[in-house]
Coordinates of C-alpha atoms (C1' of nucleotides) in Angstrom, one line a residue:
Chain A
X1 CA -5.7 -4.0 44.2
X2 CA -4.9 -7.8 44.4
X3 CA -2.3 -9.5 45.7
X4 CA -0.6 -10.3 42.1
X5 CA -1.1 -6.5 40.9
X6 CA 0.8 -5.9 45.0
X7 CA 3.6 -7.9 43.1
X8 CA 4.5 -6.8 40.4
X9 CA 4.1 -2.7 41.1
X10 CA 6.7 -4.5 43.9
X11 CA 8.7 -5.4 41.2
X12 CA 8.5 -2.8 39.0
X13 CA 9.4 -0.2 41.3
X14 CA 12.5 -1.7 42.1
X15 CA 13.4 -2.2 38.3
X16 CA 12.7 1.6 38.4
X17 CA 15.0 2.0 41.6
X18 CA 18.1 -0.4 40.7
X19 CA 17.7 -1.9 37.1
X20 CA 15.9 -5.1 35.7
X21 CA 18.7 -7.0 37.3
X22 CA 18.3 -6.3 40.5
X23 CA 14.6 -7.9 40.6
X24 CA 14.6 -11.7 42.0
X25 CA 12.4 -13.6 43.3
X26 CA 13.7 -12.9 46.3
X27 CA 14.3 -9.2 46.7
X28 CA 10.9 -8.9 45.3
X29 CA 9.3 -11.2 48.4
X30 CA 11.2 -8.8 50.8
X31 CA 9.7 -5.8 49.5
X32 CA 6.4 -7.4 49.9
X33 CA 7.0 -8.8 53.2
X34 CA 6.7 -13.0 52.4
X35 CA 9.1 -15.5 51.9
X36 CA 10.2 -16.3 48.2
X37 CA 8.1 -19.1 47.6
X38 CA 5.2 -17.3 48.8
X39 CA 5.1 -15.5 45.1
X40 CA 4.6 -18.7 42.8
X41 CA 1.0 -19.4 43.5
X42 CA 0.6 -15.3 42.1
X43 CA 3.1 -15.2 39.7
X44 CA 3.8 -18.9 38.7
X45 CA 7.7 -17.9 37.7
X46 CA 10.5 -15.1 37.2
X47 CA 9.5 -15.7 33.6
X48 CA 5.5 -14.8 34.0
X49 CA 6.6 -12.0 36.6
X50 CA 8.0 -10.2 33.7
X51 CA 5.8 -10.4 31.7
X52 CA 3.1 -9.5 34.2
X53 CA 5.1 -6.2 34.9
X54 CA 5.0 -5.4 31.3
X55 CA 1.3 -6.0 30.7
X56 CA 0.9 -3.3 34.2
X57 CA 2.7 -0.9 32.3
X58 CA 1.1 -1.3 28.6
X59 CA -2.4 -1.0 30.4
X60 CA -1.2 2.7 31.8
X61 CA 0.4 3.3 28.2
X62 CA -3.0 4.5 26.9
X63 CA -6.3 5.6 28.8
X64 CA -9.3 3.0 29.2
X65 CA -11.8 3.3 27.1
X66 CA -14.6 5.2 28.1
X67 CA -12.3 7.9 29.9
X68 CA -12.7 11.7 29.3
X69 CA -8.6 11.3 28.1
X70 CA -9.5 8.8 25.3
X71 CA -12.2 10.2 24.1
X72 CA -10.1 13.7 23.6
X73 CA -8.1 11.3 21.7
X74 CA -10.6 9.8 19.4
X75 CA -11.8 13.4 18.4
X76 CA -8.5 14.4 17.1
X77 CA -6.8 14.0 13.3
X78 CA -4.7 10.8 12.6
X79 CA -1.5 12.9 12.9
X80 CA -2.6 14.1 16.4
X81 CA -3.5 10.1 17.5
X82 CA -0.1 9.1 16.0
X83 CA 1.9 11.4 17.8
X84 CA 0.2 10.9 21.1
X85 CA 1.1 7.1 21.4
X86 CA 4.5 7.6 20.5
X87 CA 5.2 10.2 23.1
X88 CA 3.2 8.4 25.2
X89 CA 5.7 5.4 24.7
X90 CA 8.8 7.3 24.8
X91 CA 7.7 8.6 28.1
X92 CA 7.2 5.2 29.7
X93 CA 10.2 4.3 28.3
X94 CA 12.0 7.2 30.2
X95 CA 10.0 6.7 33.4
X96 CA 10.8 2.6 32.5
X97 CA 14.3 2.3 31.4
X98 CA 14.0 -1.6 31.9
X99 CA 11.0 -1.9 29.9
X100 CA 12.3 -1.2 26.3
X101 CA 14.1 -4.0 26.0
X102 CA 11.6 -6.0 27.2
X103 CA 9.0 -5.3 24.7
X104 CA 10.3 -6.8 21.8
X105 CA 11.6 -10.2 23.3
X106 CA 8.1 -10.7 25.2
X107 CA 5.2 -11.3 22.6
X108 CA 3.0 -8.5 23.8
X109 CA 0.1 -10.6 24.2
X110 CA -0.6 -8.4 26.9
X111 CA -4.4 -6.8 26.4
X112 CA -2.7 -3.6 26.3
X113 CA -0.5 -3.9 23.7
X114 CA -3.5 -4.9 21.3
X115 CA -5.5 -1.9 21.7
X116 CA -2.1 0.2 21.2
X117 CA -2.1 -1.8 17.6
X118 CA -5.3 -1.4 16.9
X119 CA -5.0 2.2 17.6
X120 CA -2.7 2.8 15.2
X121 CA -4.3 0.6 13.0
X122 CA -7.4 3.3 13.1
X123 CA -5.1 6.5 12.3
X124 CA -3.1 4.5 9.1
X125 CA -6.8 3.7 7.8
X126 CA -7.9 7.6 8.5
X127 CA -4.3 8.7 6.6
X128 CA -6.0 6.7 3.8
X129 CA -3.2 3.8 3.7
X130 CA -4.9 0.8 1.9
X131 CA -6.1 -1.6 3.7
X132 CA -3.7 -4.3 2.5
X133 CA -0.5 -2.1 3.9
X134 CA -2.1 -1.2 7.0
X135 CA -0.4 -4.4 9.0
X136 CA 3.0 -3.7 6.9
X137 CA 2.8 0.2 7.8
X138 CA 1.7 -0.5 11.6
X139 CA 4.8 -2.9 11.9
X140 CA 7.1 -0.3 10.4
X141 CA 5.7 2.9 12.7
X142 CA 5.8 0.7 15.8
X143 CA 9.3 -0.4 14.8
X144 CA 10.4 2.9 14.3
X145 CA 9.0 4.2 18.1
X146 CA 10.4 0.8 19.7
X147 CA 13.7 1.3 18.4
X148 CA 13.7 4.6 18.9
X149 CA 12.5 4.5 22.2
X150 CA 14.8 1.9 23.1
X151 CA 17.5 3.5 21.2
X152 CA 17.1 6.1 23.9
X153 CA 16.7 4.4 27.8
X154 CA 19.2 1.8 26.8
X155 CA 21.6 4.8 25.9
X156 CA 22.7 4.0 21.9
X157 CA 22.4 7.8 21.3
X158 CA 24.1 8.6 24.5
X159 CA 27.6 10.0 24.7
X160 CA 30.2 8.3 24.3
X161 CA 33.4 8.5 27.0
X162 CA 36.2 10.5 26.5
X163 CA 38.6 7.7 25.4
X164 CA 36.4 6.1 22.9
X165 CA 35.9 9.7 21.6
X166 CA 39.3 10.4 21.2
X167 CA 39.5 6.8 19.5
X168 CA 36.5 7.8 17.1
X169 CA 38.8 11.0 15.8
X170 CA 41.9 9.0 15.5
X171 CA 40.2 6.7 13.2
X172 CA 38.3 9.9 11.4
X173 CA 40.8 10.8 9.1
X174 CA 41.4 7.3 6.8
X175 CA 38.2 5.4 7.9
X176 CA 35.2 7.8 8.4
X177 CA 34.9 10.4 5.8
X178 CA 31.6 10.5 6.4
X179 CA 32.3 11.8 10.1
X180 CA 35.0 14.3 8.9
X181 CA 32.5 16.0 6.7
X182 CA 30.2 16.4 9.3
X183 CA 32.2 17.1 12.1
X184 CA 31.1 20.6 12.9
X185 CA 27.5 19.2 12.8
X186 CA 28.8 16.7 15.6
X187 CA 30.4 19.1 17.4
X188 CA 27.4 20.6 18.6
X189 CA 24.7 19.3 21.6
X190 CA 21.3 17.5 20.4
X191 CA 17.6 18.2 21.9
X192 CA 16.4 14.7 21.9
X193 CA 12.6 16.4 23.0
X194 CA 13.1 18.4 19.5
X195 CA 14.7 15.0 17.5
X196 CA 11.8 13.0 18.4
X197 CA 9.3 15.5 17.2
X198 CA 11.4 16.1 13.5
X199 CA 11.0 12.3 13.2
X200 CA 7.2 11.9 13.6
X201 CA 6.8 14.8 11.3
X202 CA 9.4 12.7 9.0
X203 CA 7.5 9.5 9.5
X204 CA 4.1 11.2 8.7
X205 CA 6.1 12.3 5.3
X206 CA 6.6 8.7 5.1
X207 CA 2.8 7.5 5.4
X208 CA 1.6 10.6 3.2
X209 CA 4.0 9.2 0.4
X210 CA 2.5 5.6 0.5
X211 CA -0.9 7.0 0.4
X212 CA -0.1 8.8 -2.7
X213 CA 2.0 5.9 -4.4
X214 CA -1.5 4.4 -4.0
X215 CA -3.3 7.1 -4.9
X216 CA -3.0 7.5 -8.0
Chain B
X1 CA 43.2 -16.2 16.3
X2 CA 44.1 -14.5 19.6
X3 CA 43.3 -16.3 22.6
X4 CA 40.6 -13.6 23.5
X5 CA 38.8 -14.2 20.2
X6 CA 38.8 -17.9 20.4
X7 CA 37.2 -17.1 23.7
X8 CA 34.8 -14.8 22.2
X9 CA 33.7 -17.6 19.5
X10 CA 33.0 -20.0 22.4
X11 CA 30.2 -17.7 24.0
X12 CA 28.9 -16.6 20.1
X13 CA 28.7 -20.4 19.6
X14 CA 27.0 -21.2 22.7
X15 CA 24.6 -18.6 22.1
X16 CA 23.7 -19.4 18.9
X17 CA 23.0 -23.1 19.9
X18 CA 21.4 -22.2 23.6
X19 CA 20.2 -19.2 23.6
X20 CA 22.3 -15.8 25.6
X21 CA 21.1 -17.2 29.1
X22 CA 23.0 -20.3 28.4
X23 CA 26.2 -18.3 28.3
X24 CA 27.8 -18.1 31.4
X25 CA 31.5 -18.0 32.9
X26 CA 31.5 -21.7 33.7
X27 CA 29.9 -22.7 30.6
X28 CA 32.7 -20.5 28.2
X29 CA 35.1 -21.9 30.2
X30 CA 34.0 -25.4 29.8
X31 CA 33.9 -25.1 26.2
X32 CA 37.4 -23.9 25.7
X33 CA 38.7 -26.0 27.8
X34 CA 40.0 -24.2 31.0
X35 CA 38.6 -23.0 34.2
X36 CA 36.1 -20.2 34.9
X37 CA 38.7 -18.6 36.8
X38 CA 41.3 -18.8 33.8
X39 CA 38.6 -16.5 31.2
X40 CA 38.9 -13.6 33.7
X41 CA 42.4 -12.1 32.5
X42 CA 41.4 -12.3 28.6
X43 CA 37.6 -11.0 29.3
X44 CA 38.2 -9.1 32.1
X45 CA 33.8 -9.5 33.5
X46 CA 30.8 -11.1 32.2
X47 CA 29.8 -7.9 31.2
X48 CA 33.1 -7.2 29.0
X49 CA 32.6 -10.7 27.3
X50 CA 29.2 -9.6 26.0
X51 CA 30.5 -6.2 24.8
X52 CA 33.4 -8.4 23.2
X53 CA 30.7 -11.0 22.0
X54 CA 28.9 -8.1 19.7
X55 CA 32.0 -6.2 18.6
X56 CA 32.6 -9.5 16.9
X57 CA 29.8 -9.7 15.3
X58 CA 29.9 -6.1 14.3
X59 CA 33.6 -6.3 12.9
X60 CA 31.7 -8.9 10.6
X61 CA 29.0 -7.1 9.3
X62 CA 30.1 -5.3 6.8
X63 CA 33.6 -6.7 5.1
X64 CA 37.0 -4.6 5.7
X65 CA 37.7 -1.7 4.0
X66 CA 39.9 -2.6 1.0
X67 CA 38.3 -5.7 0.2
X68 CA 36.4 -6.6 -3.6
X69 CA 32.9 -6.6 -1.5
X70 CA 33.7 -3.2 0.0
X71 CA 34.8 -1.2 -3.5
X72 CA 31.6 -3.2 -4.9
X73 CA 29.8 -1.2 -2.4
X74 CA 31.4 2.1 -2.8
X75 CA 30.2 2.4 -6.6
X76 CA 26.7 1.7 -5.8
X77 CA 23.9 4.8 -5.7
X78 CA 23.1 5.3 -1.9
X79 CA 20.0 3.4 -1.6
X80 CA 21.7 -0.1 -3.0
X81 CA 24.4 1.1 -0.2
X82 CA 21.7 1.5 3.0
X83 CA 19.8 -1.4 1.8
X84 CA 22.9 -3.7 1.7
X85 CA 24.0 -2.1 5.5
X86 CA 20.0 -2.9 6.5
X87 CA 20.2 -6.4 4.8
X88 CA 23.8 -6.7 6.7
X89 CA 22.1 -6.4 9.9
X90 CA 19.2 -8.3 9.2
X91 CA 21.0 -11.2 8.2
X92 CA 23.4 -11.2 11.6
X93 CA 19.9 -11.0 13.6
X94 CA 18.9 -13.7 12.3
X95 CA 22.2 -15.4 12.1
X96 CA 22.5 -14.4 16.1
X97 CA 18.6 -13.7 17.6
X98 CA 20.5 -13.4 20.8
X99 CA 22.7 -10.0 19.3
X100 CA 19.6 -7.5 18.8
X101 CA 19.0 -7.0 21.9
X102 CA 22.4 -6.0 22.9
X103 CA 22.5 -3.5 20.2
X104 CA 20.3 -1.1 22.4
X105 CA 22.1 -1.3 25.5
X106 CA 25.9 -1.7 24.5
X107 CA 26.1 1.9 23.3
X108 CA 28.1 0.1 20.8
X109 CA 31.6 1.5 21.3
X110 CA 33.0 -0.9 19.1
X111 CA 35.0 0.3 15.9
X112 CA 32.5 -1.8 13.8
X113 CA 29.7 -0.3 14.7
X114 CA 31.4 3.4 14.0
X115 CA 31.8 2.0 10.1
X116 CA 28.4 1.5 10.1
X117 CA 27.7 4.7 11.4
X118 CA 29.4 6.5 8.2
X119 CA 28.2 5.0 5.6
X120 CA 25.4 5.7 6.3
X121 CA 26.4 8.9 7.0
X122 CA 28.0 9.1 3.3
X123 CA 25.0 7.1 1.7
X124 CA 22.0 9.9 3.3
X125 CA 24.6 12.7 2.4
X126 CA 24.7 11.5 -1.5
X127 CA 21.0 11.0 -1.2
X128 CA 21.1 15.4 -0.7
X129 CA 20.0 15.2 2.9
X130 CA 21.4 18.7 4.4
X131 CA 24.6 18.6 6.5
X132 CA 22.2 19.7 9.6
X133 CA 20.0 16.7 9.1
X134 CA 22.3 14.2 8.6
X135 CA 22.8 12.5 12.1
X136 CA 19.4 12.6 12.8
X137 CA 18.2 10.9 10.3
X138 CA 21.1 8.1 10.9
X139 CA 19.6 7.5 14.4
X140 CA 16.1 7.3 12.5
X141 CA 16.8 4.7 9.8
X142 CA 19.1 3.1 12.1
X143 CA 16.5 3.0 14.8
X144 CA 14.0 1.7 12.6
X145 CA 16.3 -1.3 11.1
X146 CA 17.0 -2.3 14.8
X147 CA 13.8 -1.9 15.9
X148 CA 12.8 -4.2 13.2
X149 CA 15.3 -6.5 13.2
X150 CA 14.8 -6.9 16.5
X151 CA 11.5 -7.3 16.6
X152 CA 11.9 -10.5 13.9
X153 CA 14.0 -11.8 16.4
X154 CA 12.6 -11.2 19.6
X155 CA 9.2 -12.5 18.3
X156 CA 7.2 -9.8 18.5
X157 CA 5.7 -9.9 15.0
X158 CA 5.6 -13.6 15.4
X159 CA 2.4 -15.5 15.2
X160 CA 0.2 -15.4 18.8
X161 CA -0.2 -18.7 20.6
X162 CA -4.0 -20.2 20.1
X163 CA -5.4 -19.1 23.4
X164 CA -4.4 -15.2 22.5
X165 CA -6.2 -15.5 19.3
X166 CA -9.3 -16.7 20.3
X167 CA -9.2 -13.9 23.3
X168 CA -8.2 -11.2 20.5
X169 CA -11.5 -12.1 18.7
X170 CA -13.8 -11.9 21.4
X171 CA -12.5 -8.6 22.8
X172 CA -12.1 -7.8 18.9
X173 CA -16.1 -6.7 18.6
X174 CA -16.6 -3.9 21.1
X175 CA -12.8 -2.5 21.9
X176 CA -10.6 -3.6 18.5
X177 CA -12.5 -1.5 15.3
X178 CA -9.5 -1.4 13.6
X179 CA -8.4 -5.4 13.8
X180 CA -12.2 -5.9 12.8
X181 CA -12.2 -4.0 9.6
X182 CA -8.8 -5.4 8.9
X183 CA -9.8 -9.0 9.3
X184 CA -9.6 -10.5 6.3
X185 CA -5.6 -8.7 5.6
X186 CA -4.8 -9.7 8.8
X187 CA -5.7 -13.7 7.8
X188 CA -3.4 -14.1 4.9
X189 CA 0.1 -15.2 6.0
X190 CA 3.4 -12.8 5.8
X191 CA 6.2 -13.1 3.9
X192 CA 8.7 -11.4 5.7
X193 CA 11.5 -10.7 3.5
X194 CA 8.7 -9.3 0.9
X195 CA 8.0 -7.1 3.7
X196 CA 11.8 -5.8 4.7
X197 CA 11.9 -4.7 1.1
X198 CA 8.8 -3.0 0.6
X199 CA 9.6 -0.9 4.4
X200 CA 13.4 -0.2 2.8
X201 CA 11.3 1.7 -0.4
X202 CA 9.4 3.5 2.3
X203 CA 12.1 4.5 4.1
X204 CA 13.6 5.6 0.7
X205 CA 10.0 7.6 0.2
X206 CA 10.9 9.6 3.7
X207 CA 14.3 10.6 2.8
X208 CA 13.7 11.9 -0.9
X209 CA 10.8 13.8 1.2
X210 CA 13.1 15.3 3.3
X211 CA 15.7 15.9 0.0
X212 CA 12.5 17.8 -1.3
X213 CA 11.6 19.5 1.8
X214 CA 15.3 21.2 2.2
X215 CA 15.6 21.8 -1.2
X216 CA 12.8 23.7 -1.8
Chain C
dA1 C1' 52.3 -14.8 32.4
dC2 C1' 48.8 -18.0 32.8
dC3 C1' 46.0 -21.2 35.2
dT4 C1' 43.7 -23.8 39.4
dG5 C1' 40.7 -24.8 43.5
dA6 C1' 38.2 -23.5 47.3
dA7 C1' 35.1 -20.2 48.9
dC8 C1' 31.5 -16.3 49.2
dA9 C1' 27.3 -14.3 48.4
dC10 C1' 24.0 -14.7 45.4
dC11 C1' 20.2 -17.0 41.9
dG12 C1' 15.3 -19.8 40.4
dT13 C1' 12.8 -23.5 41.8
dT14 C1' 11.2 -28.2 44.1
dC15 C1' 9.5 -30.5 47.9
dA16 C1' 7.6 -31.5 52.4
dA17 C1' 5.6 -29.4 56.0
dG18 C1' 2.9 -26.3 58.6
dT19 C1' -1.9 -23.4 59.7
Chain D
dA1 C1' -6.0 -21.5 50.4
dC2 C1' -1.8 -19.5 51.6
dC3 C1' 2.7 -19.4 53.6
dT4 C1' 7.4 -21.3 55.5
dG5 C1' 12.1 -23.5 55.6
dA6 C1' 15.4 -26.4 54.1
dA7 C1' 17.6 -28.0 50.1
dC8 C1' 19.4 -28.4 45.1
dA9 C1' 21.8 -27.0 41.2
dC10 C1' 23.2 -23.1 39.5
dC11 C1' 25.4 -18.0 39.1
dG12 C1' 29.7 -14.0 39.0
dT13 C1' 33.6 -13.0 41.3
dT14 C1' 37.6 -12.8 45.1
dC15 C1' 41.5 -14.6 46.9
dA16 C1' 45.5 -17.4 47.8
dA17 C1' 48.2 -20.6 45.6
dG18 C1' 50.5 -23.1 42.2
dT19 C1' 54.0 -23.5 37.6

DNA sequence: ACCTGAACACCGTTCAAGT
DNA sequence: ACCTGAACACCGTTCAAGT
């Protein structure tokens, strides 16, 4: 473990303890044990330290190469490959609340991230997408996860507080019809394990329908 | 124009011009004139101003109910109706790169955002999507259009800086098969809004899958 | 009701200095 | 090579005071 990798686990375990905003320069030299200027020669800015504790995390996201987890992985159907990075993203997410947000604002020129591409890359080509809408399809299935995923730690499907719910039903009647229709759908609680799954199963839908538009 | 909104305005135009870091209490303040200090009864926190900032924006994305645009959009079929919503937001994002991000952790309480929510409630209901399927499948296309509308303007399909490139191609041989058999796709440029469209007929694919799926 | 000014406890970062 | 300490130009927010 090196000094910079000492850092930024540091860092990301108090982002996991008390938010993204609560990591400076400072409290992150405390929790090392060094003064804050001690971290530039490691970490070069607050900028870099970010992304440095997102590149950590993408490099856990999937196993190394060469591990008895990947290659369990690189036996298995496209579906199966899929389906394993996306929970495998939603779960950092949820262990990572901070880290959703940061993904799509930081280039992801982390090494991680590429081999989570190319990944996904491999199981659109195995679905039998054309080559030529591989890049378009990976954007789309990645922009799916991400948003989902994000959706989630950053709390857009969350509930809503009892004032802005009674605002929502006040509004219902002229304004939403949509809403009123489904109100008794609404009504009732929603397992998010159980959502995610129905939408890979509707994404793979998705990919099976582009193969077959090409198809023939 | 209430003082609050002429308020709100201010931090929108600052963060348009500076980016969302460049908003701050002094900085708002300056702008309209007044003293930090002075923002505080009409904002109420920093926090509240950015909620404020995006139900702005959201009150603007689609036009008021009542208005020619809106009746235009009520006679449409539902896929002219979703794509002009997905459009809508793609066009604020890039109006506002600062806004995406927000969308994921403001759990968007703001009586904009709620219009959106229903029709796109009403447009999957017309498509035949089942009652039981219906907010599900909202949090899936809208997680999709954030995710990618946020990813246009957060960067992360933008193009890699010169050093990354030359590092993807040299770990691209043993550890990328999937970047190497796409190379020559992945040289040609990207027209983007070609590529929103095409990922809207997709996304119209999955949902007449899931029609067919529930119908029979 | 609306605004000001001084103050407090924070930031990221530069610079000169230590060992 | 690695770290420290003082300093600078910023933050959001509280509080007492003004009109």
């Amino acid at each position: 473990v090196t000094r910079q990798e000492e850092i930024l686990d540091a860092a990301i375990s108090i982002a996991d303890e008390s938010g993204i905003d609560a990591v400076s320069m400072r409290s992150v030299a405390e929790q090392v044990g060094v003064t804050p200027m001690a971290l530039y020669p490691h970490v070069g800015s607050k900028a870099a330290l970010l992304d440095g504790m997102l590149g950590r995390l993408l490099g856990q996201l999937l196993p190394e190469s060469g591990t008895p987890v990947a290659s369990d992985l690189a036996g298995q159907p496209w579906l199966e490959r899929l389906g394993a990075i996306a929970r495998g993203a939603r779960q950092l997410a949820q262990r990572h609340r901070w880290a959703a947000a940061l993904l799509f604002t930081r280039p992801a020129a982390a090494p991680g991230s590429m081999r989570v591409v190319d990944l996904i890359f491999g199981a659109l080509l195995d679905a039998g997408v054309p080559s030529a809408d591989v890049p378009r399809m990976e954007r789309l299935v990645s922009s799916f996860i991400l948003g989902h995923v994000a959706s989630e730690a950053g709390g857009r499907f969350g509930p809503l507080t009892q004032d802005v719910r009674d605002q929502r039903w006040a509004q219902a009647r002229d304004e939403l019809p949509g809403h009123e229709k489904l109100a008794s759908t609404l009504e009732s609680p929603v397992d998010w394990d159980a959502e995610f799954e129905a939408d890979l199963r509707d994404v793979a839908l998705m990919i099976e329908a582009v193969v077959r538009g090409a198809g023939g």
